[in-house]
Short mmCIF file of C-alpha atoms and ligand atoms in Angstrom, two decimals:
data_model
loop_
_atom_site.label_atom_id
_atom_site.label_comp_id
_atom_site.label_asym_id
_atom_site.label_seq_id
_atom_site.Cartn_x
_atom_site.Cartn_y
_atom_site.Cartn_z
CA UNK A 545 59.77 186.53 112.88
CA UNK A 546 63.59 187.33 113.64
CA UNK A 547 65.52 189.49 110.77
CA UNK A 548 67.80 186.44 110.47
CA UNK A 549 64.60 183.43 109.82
CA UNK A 550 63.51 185.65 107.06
CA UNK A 551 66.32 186.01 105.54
CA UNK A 552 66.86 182.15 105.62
CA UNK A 553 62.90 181.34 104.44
CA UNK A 554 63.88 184.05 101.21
CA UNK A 555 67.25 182.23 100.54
CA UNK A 556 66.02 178.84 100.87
CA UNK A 557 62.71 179.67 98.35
CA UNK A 558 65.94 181.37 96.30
CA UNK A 559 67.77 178.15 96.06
CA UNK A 560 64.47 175.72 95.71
CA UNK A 561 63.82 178.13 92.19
CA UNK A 562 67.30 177.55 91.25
CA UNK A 563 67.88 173.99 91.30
CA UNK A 564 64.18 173.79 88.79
CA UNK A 565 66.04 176.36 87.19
CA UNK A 566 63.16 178.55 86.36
CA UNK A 567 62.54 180.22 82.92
CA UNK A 568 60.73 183.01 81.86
CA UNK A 569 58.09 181.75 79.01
CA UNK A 570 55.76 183.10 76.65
CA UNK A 571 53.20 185.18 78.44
CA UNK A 572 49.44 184.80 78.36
CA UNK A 573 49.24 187.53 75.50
CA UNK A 574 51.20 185.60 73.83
CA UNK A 575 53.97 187.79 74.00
CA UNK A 576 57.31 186.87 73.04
CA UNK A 577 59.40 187.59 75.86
CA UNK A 578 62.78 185.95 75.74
CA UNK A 579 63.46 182.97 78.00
CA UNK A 580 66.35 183.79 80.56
CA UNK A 581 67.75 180.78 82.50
CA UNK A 582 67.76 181.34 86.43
CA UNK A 583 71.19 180.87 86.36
CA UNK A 584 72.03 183.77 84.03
CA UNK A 585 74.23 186.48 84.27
CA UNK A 586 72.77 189.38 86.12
CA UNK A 587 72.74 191.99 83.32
CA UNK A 588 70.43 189.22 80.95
CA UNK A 589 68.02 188.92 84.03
CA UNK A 590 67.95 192.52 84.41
CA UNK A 591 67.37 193.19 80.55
CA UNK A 592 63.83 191.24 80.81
CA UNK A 593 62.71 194.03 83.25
CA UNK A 594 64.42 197.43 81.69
CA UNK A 595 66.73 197.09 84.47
CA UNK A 596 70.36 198.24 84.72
CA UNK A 597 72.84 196.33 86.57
CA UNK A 598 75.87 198.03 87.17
CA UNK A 599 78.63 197.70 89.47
CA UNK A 600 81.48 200.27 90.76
CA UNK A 601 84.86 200.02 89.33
CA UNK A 602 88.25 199.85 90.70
CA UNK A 603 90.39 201.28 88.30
CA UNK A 604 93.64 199.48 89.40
CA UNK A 605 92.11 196.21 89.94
CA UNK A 606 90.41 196.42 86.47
CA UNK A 607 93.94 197.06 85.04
CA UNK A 608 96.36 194.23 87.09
CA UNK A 609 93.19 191.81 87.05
CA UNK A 610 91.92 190.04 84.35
CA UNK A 611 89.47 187.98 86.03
CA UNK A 612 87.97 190.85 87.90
CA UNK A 613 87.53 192.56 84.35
CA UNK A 614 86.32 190.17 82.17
CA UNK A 615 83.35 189.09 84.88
CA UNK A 616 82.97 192.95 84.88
CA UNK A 617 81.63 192.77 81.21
CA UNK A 618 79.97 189.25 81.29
CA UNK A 619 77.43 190.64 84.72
CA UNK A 620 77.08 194.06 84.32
CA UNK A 621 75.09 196.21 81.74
CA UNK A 622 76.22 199.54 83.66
CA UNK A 623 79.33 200.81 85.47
CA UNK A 624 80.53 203.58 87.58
CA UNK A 625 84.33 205.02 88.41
CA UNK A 626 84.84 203.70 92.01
CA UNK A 627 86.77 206.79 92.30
CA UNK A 628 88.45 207.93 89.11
CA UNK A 629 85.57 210.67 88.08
CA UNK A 630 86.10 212.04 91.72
CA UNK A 631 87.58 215.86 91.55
CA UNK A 632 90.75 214.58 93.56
CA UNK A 633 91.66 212.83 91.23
CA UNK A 634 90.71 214.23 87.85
CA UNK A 635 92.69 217.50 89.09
CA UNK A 636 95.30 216.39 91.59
CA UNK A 637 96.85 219.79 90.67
CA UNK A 638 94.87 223.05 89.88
CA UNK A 639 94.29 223.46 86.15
CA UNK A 640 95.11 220.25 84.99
CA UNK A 641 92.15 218.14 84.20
CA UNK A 642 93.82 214.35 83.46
CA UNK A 643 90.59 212.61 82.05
CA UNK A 644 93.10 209.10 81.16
CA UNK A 645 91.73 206.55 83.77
CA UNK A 646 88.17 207.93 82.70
CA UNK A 647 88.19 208.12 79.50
CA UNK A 648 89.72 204.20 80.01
CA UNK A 649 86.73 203.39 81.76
CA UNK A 650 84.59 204.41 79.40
CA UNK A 651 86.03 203.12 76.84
CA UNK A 652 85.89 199.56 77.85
CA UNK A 653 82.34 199.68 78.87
CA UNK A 654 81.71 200.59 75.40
CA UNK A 655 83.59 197.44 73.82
CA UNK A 656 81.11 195.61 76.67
CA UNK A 657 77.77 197.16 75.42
CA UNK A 658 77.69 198.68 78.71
CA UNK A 659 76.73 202.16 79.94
CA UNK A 660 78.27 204.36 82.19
CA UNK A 661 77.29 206.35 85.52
CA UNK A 662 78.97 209.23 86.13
CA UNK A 663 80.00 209.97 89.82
CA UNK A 664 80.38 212.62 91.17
CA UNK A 665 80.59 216.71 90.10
CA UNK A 666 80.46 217.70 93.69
CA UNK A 667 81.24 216.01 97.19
CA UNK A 668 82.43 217.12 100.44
CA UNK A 669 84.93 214.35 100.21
CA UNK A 670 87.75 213.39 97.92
CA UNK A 671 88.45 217.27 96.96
CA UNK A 672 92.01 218.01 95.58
CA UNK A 673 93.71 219.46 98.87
CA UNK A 674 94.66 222.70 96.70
CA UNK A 675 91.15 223.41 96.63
CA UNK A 676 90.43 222.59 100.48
CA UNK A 677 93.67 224.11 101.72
CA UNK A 678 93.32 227.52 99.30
CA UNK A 679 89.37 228.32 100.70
CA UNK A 680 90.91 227.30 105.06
CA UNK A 681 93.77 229.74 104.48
CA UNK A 682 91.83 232.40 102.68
CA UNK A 683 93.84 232.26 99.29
CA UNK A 684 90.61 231.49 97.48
CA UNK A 685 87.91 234.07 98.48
CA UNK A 686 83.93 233.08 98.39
CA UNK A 687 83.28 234.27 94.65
CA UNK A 688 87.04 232.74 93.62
CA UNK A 689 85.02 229.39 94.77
CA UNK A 690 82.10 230.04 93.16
CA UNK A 691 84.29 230.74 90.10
CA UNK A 692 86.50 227.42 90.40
CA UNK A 693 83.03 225.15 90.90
CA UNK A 694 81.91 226.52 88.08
CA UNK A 695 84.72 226.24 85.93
CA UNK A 696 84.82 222.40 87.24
CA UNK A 697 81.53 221.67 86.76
CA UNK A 698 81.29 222.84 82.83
CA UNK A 699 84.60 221.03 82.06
CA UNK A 700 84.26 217.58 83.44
CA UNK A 701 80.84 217.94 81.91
CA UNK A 702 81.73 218.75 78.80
CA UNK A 703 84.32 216.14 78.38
CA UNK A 704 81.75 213.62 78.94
CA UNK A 705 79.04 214.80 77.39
CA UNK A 706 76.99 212.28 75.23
CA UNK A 707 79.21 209.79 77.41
CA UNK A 708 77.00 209.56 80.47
CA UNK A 709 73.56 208.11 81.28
CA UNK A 710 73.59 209.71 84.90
CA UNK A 711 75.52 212.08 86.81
CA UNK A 712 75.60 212.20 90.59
CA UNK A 713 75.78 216.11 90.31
CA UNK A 714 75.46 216.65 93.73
CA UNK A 715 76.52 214.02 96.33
CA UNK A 716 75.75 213.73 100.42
CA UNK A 717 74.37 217.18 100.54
CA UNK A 718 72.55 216.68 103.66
CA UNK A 719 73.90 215.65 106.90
CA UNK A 720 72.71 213.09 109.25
CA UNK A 721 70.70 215.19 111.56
CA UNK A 722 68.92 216.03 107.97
CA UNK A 723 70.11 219.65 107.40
CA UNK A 724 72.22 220.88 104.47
CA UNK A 725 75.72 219.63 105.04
CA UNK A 726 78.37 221.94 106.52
CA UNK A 727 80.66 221.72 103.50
CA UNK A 728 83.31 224.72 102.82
CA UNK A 729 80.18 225.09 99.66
CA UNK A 730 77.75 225.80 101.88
CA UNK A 731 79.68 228.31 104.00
CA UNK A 732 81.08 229.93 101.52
CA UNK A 733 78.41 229.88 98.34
CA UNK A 734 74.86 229.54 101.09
CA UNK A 735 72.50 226.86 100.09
CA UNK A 736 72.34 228.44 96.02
CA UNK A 737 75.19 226.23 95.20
CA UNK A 738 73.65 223.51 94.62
CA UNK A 739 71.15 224.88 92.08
CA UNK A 740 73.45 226.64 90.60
CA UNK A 741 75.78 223.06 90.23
CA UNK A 742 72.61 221.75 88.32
CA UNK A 743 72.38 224.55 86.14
CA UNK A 744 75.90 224.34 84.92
CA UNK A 745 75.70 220.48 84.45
CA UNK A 746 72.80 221.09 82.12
CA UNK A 747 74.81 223.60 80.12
CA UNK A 748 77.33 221.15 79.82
CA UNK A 749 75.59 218.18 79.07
CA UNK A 750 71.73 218.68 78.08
CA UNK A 751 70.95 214.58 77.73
CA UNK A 752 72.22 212.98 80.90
CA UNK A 753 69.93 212.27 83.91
CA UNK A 754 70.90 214.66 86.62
CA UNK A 755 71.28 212.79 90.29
CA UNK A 756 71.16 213.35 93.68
CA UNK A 757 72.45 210.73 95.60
CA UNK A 758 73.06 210.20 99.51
CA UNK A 759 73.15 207.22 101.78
CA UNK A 760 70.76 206.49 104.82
CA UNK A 761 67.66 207.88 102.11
CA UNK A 762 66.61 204.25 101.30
CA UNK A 763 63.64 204.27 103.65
CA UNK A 764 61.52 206.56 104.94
CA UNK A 765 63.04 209.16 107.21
CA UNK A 766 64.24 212.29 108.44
CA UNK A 767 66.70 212.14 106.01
CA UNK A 768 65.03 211.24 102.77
CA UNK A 769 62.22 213.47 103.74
CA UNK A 770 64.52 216.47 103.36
CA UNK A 771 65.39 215.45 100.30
CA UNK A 772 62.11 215.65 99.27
CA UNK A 773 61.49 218.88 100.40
CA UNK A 774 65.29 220.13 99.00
CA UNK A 775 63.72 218.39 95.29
CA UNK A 776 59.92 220.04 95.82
CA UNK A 777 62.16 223.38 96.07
CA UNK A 778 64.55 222.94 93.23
CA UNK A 779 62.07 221.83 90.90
CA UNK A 780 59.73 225.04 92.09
CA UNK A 781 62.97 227.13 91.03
CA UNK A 782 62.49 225.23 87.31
CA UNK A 783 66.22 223.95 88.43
CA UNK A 784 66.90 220.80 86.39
CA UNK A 785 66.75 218.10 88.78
CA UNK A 786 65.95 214.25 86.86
CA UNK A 787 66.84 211.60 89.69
CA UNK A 788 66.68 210.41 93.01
CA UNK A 789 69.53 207.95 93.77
CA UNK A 790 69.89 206.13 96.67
CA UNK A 791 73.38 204.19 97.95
CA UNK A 792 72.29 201.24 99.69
CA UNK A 793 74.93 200.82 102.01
CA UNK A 794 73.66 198.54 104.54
CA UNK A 795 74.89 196.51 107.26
CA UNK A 796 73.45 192.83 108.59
CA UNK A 797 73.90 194.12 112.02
CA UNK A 798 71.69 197.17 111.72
CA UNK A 799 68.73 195.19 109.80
CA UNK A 800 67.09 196.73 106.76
CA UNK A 801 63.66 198.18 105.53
CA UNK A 802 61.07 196.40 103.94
CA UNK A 803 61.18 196.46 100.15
CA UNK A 804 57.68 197.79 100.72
CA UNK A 805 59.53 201.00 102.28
CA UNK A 806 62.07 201.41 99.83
CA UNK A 807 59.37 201.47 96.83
CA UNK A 808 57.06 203.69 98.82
CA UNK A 809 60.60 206.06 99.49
CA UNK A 810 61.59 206.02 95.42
CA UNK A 811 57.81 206.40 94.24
CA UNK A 812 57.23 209.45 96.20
CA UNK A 813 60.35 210.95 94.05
CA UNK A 814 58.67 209.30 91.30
CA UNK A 815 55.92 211.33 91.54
CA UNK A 816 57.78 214.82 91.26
CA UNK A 817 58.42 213.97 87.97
CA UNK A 818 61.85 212.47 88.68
CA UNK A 819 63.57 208.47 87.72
CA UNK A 820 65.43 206.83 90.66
CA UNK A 821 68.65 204.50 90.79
CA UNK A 822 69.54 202.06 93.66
CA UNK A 823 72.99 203.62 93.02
CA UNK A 824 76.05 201.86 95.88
CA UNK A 825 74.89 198.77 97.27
CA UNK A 826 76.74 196.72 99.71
CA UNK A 827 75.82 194.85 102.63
CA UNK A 828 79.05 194.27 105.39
CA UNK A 829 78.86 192.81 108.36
CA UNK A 830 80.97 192.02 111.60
CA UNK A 831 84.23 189.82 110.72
CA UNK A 832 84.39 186.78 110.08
CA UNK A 833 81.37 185.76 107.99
CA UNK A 834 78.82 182.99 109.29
CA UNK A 835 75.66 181.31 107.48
CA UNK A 836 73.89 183.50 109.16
CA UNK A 837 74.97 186.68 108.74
CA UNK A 838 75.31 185.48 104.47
CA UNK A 839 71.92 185.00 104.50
CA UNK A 840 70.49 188.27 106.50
CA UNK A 841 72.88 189.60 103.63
CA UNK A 842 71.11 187.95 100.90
CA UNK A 843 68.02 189.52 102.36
CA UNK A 844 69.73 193.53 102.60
CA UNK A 845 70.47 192.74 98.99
CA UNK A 846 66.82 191.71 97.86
CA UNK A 847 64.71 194.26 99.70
CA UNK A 848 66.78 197.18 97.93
CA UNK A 849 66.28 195.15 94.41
CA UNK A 850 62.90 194.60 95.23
CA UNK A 851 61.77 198.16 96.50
CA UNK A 852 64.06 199.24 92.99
CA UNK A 853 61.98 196.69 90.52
CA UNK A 854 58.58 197.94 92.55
CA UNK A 855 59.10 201.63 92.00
CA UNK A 856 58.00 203.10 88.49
CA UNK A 857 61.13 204.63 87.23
CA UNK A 858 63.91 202.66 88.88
CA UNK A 859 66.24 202.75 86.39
CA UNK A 860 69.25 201.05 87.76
CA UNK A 861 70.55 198.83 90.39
CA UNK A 862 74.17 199.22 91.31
CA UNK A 863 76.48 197.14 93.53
CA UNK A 864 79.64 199.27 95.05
CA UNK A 865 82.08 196.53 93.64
CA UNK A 866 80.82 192.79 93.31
CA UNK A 867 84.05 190.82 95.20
CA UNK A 868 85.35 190.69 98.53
CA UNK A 869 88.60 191.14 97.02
CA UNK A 870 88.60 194.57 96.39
CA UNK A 871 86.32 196.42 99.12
CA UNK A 872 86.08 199.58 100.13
CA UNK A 873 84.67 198.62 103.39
CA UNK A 874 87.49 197.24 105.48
CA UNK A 875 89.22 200.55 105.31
CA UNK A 876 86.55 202.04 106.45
CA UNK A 877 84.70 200.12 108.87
CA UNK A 878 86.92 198.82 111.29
CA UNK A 879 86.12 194.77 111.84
CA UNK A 880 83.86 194.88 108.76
CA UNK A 881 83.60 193.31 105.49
CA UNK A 882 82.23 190.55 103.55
CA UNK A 883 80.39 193.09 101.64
CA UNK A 884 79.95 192.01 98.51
CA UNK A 885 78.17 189.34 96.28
CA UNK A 886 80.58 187.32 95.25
CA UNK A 887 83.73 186.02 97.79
CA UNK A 888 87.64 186.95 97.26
CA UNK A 889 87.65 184.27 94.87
CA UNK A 890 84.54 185.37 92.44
CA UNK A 891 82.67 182.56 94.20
CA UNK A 892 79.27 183.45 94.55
CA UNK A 893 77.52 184.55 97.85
CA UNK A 894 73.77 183.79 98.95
CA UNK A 895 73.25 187.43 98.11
CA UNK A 896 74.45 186.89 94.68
CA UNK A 897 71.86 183.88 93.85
CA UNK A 898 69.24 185.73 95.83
CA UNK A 899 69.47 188.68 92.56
CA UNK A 900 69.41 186.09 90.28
CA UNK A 901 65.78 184.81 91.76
CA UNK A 902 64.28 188.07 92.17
CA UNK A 903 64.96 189.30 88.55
CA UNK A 904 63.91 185.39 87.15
CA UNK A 905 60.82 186.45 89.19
CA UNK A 906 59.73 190.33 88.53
CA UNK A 907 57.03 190.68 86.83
CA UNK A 908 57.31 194.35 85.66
C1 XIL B 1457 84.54 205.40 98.32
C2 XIL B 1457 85.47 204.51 97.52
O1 XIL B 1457 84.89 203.23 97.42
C3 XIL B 1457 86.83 204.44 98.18
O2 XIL B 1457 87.74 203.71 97.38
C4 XIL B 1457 87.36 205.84 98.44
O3 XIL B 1457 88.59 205.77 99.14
C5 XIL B 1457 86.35 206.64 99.23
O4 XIL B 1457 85.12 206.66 98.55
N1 XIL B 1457 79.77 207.00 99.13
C6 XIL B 1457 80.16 207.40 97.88
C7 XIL B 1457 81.35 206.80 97.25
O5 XIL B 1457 79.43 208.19 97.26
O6 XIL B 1457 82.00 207.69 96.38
C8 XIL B 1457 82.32 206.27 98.27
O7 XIL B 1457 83.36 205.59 97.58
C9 XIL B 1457 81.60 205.37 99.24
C10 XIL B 1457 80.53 206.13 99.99
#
């Protein structure tokens, strides 16, 4: 069968559950497990199967928005700084840490019982440009960097400590072709850094869940099996290592792996001792939208929920922002968008009704 007919067999049996408007019921045991309407917000689905559902946040949009917030609190039981954790912009100028936006974040998922993600301690990307300018003009020698990552590490992680279920402490560490990233970290610092990046978080912060989180490691691959081996190694080298998180940025036009896969890809982390998160989900596609490409959607959506609810330790299931009207993915991807579950005007998408029925249904 074609990608796209079974994507449209999954959305239809989606939408047959949802107009009977399934319930969860008392189980055989006679267990009381609370009934949860089909047609429930995604964190109360999520609840009945230890699930977190979290989405990315927008910091402006949360503030000029009020519709975009308040469906923030009513879907999510988890959230993560789109951007405002990032080291760009916690220290746009060197030695002056401005936790505000943050600490705002944080504070507001408290007031919504929610919990909070923290991303990220180290990336290749989004670096304040006095770091990245001082280490290409030679003003910041090798063991000045080492110095300054360290020094970053142990204060963002101490401000948040207690604060945090996760950190990503390391993100996108390996490349495409499946080798350790040529970051100015890894040429200046060899491949220790990164051990030494979860040693510091744990200094700072003995409680949270330490991540490492990429994107193209959904599946099995090249990719996600050097992540294996890079875990097999730190763990051998007692380095405190606690999750496997994978992005889950997909696109229709690419197709997607079997939720088989992706369980078979997190329980193999699983194994090493390690809990895994479904950690940036979105699904674009090729402007403008069509049924079709909704519904292949719909299905990149499920398999990664699926694969997540399969796995033993999946802990939690995060969207990269919920509405097409505030999208990282147009910027990005020339042509694309449509990524999200719900349209520009909170309307939900096939993709978003397709969660619903999954959770309704899991039987962990
Ligand atoms: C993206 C944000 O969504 C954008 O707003 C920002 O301009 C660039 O970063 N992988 C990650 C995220 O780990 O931090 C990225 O977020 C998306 C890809």
């Amino acid at each position: 069968m074609k990608l796209t007919s079974i994507a449209a067999v999954t959305v239809l049996a989606a939408s047959i559950l949802y107009s009977v408007s399934l319930t969860s019921s008392a189980d055989d045991a006679g267990t009381q497990r609370h009934t949860v309407p089909v047609d429930s917000p995604l964190r109360d689905l999520a609840k009945r199967q230890d699930l977190l559902i979290g989405t990315a946040v927008d910091y402006d949009a949360f503030n000029a928005d009020t519709v975009y917030r308040e469906r923030i609190a009513t879907e999510f039981s988890s959230i993560t700084a789109e951007n405002v954790m990032k080291w760009q912009l916690l220290e746009p100028e060197r030695g002056k840490l401005d936790f505000t936006a943050a600490d705002e974040l944080i504070a507001a998922a408290k007031r919504s019982g929610q919990k909070v993600r923290g991303h990220t301690l180290l990336w290749h990307n989004q670096l304040p440009t006095w770091l990245t300018e001082g280490v290409a003009s030679g003003e910041i020698s090798p063991a000045e960097l080492r110095n300054i990552l360290r020094k970053h590490v142990i204060d963002v992680a101490s401000h948040f400590r207690g604060k945090l279920y996760q950190w990503d402490v390391v993100n996108e560490v390996i490349d495409d072709d499946a080798n350790l990233r040529d970051t100015i970290f890894l040429q200046n610092l060899g491949p220790g850094y990164i051990a030494d990046v979860f040693r510091w978080a744990r200094q700072a912060d003995p409680k949270v869940k330490l991540y490492l989180n990429d994107y193209n490691v959904e599946g099995l691959n090249a990719k996600s099996d050097a992540y294996f081996q890079l875990v097999k190694d730190l763990l051998r080298q007692r380095v405190p290592v606690d999750g496997f998180g994978a992005q889950g940025h997909y696109g229709v036009q690419f197709g997607f792996h079997s939720a088989s896969e992706v369980m078979t890809n997190l329980r193999r982390f699983e194994d090493l001792g390690l809990e895994t998160s479904i950690t940036e989900v979105d699904v674009r596609m090729i402007m403008p939208p069509d049924t079709v490409k909704l519904q292949a959607q719909a299905q990149g959506y499920s398999v990664l929920l699926q694969g997540c609810l399969l796995a033993r330790k999946c802990t939690s299931f995060t969207v990269w922002g919920y509405t097409d009207k505030y999208s990282w993915v147009p910027g990005f991807f020339t042509g694309e968008g449509a990524a999200n579950l719900l349209d520009e005007n909170f309307a939900a998408k096939p993709g978003y009704r397709e969660l619903q029925a999954v959770l309704a249904l899991a039987g962990r």
